[in-house]
PDB file of C-alpha atoms in Angstrom:
ATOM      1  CA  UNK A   1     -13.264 -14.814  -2.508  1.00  0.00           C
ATOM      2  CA  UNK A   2     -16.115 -13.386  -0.736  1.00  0.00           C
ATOM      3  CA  UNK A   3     -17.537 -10.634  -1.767  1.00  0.00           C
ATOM      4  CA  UNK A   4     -18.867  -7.737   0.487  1.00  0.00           C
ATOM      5  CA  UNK A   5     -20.826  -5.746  -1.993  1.00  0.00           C
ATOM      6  CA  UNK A   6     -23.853  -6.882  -3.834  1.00  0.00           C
ATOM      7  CA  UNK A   7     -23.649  -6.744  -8.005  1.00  0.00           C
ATOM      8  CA  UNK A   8     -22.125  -8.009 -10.958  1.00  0.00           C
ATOM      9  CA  UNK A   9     -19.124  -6.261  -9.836  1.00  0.00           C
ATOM     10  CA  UNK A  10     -18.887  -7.292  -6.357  1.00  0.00           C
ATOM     11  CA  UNK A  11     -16.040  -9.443  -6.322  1.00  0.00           C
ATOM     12  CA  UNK A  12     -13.811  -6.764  -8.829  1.00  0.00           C
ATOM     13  CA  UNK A  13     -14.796  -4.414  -5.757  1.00  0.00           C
ATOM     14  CA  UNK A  14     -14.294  -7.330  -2.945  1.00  0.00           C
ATOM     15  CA  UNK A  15     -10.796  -7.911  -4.392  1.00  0.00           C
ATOM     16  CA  UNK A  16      -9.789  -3.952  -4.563  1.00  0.00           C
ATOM     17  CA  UNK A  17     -10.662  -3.722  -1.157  1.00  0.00           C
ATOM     18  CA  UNK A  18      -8.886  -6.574   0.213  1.00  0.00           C
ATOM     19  CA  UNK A  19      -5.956  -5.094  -1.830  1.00  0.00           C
ATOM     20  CA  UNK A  20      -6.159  -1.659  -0.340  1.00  0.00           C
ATOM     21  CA  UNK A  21      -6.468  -3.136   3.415  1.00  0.00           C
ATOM     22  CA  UNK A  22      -3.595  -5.123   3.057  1.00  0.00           C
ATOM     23  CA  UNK A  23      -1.488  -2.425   1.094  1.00  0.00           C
ATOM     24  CA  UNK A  24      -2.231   0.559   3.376  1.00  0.00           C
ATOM     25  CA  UNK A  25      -3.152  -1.280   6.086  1.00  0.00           C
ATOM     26  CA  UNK A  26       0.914  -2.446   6.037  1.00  0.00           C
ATOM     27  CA  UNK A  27       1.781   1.178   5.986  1.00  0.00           C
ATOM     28  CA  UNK A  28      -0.108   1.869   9.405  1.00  0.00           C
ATOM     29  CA  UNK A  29       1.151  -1.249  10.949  1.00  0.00           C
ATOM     30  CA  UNK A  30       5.213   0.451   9.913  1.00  0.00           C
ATOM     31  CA  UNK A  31       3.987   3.669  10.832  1.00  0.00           C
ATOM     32  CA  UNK A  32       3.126   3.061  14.542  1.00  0.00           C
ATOM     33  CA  UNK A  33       6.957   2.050  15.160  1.00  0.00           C
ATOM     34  CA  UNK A  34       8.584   3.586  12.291  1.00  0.00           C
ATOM     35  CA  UNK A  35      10.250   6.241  14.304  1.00  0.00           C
ATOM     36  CA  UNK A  36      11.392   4.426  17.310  1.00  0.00           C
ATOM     37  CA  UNK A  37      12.899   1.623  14.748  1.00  0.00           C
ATOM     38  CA  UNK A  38      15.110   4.418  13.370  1.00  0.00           C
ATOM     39  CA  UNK A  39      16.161   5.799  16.721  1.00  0.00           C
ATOM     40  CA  UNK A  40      16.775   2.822  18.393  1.00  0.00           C
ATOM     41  CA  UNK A  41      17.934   0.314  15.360  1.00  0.00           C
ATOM     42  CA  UNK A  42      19.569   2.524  13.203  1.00  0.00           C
ATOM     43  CA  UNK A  43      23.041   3.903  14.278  1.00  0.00           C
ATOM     44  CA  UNK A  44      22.762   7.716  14.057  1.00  0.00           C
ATOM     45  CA  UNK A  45      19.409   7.771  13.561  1.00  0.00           C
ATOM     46  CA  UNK A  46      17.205  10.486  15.126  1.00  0.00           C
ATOM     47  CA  UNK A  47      14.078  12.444  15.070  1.00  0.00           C
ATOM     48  CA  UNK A  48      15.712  14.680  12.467  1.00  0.00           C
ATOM     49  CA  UNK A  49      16.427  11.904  10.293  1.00  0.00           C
ATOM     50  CA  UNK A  50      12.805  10.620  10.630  1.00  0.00           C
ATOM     51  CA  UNK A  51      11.210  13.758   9.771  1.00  0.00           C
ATOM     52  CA  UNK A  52      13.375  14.144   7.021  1.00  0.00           C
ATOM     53  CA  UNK A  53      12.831  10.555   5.572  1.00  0.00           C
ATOM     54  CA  UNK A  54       8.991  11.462   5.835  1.00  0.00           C
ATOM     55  CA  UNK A  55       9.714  14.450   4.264  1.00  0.00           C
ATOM     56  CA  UNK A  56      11.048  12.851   1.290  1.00  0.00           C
ATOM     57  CA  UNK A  57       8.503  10.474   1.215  1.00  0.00           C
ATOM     58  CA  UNK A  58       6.202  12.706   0.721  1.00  0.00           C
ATOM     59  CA  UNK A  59       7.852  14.563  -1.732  1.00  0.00           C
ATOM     60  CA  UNK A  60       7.838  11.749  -4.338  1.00  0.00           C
ATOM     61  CA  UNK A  61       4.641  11.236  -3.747  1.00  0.00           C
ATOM     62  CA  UNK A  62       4.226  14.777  -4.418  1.00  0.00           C
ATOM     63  CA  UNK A  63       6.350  14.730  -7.981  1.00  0.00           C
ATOM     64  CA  UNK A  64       5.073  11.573  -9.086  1.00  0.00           C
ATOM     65  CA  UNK A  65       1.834  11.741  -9.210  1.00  0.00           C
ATOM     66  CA  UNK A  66       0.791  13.942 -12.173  1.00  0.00           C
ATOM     67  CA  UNK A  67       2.865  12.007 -14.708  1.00  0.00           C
ATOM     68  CA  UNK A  68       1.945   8.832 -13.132  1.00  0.00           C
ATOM     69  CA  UNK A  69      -1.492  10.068 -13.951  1.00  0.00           C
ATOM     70  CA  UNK A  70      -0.813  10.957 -17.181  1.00  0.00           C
ATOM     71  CA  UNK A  71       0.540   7.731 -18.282  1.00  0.00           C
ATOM     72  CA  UNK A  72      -2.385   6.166 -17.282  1.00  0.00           C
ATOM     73  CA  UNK A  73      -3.895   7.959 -19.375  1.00  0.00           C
ATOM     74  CA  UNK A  74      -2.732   7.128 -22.122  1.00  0.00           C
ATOM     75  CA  UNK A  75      -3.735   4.034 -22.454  1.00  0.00           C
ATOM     76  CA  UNK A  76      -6.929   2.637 -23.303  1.00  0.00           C
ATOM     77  CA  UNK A  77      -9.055  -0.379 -20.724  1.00  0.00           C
ATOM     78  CA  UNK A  78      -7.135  -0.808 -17.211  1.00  0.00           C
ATOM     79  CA  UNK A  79      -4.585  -3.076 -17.727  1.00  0.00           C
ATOM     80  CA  UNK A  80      -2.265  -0.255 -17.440  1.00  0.00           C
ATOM     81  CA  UNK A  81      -3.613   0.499 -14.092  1.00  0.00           C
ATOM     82  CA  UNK A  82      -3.768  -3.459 -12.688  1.00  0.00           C
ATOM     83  CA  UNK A  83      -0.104  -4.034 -14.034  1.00  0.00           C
ATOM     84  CA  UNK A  84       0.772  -0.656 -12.050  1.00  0.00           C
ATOM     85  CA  UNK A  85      -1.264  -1.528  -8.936  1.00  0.00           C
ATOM     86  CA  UNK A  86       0.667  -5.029  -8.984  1.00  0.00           C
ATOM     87  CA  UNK A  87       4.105  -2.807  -8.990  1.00  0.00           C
ATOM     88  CA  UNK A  88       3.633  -1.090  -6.691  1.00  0.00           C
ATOM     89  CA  UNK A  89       2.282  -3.942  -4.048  1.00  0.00           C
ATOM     90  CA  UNK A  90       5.355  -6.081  -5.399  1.00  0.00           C
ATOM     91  CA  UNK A  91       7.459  -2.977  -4.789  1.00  0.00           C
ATOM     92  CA  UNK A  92       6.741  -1.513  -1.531  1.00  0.00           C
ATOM     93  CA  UNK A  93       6.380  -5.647  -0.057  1.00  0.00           C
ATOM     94  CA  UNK A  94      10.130  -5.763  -1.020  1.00  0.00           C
ATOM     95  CA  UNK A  95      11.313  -2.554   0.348  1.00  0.00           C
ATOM     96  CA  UNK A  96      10.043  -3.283   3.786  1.00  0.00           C
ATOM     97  CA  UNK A  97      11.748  -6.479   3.327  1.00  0.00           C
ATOM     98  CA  UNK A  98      14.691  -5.004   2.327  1.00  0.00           C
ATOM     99  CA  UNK A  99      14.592  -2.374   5.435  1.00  0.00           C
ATOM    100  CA  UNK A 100      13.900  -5.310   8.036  1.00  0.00           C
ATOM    101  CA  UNK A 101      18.272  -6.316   6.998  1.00  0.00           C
ATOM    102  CA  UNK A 102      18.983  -2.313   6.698  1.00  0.00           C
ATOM    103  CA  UNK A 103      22.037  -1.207   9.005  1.00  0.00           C
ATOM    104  CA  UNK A 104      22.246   2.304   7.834  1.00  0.00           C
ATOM    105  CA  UNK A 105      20.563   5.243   7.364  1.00  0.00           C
ATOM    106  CA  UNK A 106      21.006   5.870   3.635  1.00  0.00           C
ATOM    107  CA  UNK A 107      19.656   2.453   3.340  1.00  0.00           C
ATOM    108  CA  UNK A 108      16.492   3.596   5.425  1.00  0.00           C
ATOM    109  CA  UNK A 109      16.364   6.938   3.403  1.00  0.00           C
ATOM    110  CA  UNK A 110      16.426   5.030   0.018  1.00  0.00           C
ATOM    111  CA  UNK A 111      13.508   2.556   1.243  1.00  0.00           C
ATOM    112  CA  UNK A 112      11.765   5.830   1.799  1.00  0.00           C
ATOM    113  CA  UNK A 113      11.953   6.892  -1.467  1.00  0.00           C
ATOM    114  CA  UNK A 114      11.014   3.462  -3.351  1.00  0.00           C
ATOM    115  CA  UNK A 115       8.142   3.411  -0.853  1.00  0.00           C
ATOM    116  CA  UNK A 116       7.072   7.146  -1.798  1.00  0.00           C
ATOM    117  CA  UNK A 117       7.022   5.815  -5.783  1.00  0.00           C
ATOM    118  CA  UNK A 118       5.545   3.286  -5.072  1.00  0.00           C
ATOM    119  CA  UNK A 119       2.506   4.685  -2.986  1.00  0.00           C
ATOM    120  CA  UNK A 120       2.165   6.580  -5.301  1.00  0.00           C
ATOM    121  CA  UNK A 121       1.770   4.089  -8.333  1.00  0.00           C
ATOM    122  CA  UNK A 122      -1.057   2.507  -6.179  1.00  0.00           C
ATOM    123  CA  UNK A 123      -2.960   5.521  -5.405  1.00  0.00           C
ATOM    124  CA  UNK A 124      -3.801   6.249  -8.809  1.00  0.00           C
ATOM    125  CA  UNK A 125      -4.141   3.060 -10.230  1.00  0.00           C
ATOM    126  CA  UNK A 126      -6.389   1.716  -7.740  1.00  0.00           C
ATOM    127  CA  UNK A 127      -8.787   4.832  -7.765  1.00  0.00           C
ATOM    128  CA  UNK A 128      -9.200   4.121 -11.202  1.00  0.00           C
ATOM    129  CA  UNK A 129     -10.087   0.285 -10.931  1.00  0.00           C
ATOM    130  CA  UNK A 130     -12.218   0.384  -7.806  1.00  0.00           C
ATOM    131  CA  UNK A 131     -14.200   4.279  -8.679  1.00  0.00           C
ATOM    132  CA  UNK A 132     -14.742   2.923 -11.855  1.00  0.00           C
ATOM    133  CA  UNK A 133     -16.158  -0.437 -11.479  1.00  0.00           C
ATOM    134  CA  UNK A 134     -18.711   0.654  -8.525  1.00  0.00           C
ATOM    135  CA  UNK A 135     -22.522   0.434 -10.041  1.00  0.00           C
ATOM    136  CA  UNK A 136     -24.766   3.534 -10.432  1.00  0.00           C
ATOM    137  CA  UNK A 137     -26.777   4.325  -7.803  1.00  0.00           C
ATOM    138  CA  UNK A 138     -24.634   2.490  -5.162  1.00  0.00           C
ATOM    139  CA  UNK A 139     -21.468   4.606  -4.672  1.00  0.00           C
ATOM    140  CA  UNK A 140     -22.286   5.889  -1.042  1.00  0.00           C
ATOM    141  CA  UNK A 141     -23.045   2.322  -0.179  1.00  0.00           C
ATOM    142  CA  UNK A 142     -19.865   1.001  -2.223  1.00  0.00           C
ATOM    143  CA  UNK A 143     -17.897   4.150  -0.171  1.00  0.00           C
ATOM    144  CA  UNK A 144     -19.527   3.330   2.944  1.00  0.00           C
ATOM    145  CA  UNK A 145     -18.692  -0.182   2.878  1.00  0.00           C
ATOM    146  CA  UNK A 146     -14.991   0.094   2.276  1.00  0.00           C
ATOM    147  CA  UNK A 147     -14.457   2.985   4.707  1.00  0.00           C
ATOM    148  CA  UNK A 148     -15.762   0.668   7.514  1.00  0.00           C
ATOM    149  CA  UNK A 149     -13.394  -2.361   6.259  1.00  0.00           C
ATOM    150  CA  UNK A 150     -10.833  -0.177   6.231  1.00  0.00           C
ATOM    151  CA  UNK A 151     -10.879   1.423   9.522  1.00  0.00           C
ATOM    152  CA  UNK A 152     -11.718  -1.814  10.896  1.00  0.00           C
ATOM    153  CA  UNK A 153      -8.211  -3.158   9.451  1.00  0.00           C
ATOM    154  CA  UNK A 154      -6.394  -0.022  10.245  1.00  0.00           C
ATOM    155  CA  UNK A 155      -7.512   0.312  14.042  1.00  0.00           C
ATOM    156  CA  UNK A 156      -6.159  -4.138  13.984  1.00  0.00           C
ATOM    157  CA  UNK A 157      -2.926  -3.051  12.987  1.00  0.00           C
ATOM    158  CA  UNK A 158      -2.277  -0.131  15.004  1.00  0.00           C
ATOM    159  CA  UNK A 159      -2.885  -2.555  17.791  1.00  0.00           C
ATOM    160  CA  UNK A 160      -1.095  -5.505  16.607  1.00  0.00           C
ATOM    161  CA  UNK A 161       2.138  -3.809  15.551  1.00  0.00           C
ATOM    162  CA  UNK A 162       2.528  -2.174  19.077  1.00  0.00           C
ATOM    163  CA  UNK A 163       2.235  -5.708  20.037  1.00  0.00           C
ATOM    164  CA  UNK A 164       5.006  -7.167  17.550  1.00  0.00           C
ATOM    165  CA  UNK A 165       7.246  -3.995  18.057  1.00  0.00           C
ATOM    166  CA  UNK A 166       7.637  -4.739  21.541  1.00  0.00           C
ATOM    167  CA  UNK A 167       7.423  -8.413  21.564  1.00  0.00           C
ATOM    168  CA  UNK A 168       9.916  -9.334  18.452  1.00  0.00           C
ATOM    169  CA  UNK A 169      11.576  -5.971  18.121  1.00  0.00           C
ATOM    170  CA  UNK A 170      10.885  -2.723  15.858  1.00  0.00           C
ATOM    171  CA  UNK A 171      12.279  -4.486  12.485  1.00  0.00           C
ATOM    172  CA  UNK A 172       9.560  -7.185  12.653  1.00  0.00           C
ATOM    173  CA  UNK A 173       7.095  -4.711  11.915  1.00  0.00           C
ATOM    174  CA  UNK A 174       8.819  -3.959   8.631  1.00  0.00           C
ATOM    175  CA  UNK A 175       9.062  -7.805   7.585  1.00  0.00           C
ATOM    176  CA  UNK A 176       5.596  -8.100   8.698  1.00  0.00           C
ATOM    177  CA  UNK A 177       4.163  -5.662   6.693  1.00  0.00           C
ATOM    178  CA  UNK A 178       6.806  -6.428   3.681  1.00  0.00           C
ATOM    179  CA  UNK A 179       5.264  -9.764   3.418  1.00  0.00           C
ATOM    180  CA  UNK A 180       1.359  -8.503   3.945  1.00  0.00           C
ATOM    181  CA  UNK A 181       1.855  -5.787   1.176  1.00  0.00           C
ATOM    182  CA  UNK A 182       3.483  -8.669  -1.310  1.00  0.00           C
ATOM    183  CA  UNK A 183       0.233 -10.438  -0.399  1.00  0.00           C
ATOM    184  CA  UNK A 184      -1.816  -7.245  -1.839  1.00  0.00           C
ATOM    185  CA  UNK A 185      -0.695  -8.008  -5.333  1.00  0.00           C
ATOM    186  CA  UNK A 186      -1.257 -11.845  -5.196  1.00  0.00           C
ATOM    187  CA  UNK A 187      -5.097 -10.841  -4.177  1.00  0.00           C
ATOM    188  CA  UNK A 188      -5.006  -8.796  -7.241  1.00  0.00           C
ATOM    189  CA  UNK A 189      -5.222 -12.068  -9.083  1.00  0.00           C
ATOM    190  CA  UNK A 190      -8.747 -12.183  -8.220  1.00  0.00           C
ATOM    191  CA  UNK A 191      -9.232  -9.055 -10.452  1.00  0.00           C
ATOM    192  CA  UNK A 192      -7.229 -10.331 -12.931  1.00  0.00           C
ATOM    193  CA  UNK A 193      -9.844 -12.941 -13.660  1.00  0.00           C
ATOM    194  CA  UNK A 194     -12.986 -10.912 -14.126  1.00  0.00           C
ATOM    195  CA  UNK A 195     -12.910  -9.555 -17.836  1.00  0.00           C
ATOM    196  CA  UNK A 196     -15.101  -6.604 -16.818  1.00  0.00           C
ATOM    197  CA  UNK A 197     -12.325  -5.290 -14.832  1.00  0.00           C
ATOM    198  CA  UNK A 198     -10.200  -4.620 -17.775  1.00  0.00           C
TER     199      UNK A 198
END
């Protein structure tokens, strides 16, 4: 893989990043049609039901985060965190999958919740790989770098999902980004490899 910092750790950072913009990057592309999928492919569905299916997103996010946290820390090295980061790339990619066939709106509101656990898996797991492996002396660089890859990838799939929303239909955005976020684990591989990320 190419890297796009400069070190001995370049390509543990490279991979993290390519990770994160394909992981979150996913959850933009959903969240540009999210709500109109619901309303208009959904029987029953509504603007109620999507703020409360955001709503209890972001409550498991909330919940699960300190012992998440603490379980990581419990463990010595970061395999604990690279096993969890894989989870939770293996487990959101299926739940969009899962949502593209959903019919109902329990079925929506329980994608919503495996998605809130498992956004919230990644979040601290990949702080703690990617903060920890940047060099001294470079972490406004390292920062700087992966905020503009980031945005670049974010503002591409706010664009591109209005695109496939309206072209193939609201549920291809889910597939879409089921099978990106899947991809976010298999790039993890390239972490994998590099003892000094462990």
């Amino acid at each position: 893989m190419r890297t796009l910092f400069k070190g001995e750790k370049s390509s543990i950072l490279s991979a993290l990043t390519f990770n994160d913009a394909a992981f979150w990057g996913s959850d933009v592309f959903v969240g540009v049609v999210f709500a109109l999928f619901v309303t208009q492919n959904i029987p029953g569905g509504s603007a109620i039901h999507v703020g409360f299916m955001f709503g209890l997103y972001r409550t498991v996010r909330a919940f699960m985060a300190i012992p998440i946290g603490r379980f990581l820390d419990q463990h010595k090295g970061h395999l604990d965190e690279y096993y969890t980061l894989m989870t939770s790339g293996l487990l959101v990619g299926c739940t969009y999958v899962a949502l593209f066939f959903s019919t109902e709106l329990w079925q929506v509101y329980t994608g919503m919740f495996f998605i809130g656990v498992g956004h919230s898996l990644d979040i601290s797991a990949w702080r703690i790989l990617f903060y920890g492996n940047i060099p001294e002396g470079t972490r406004g660089q390292v920062i700087g770098v992966y905020e503009t890859t980031m945005q670049i990838i974010y503002s591409l799939a706010i664009v591109v999902a209005g695109f496939v929303g309206e072209i193939f239909g609201f549920e291809w955005t889910l597939f879409f980004a089921g099978v990106a976020t899947l991809l976010s684990s298999v790039i993890l591989f390239f972490v994998r490899s590099s003892k000094d990320s462990m």
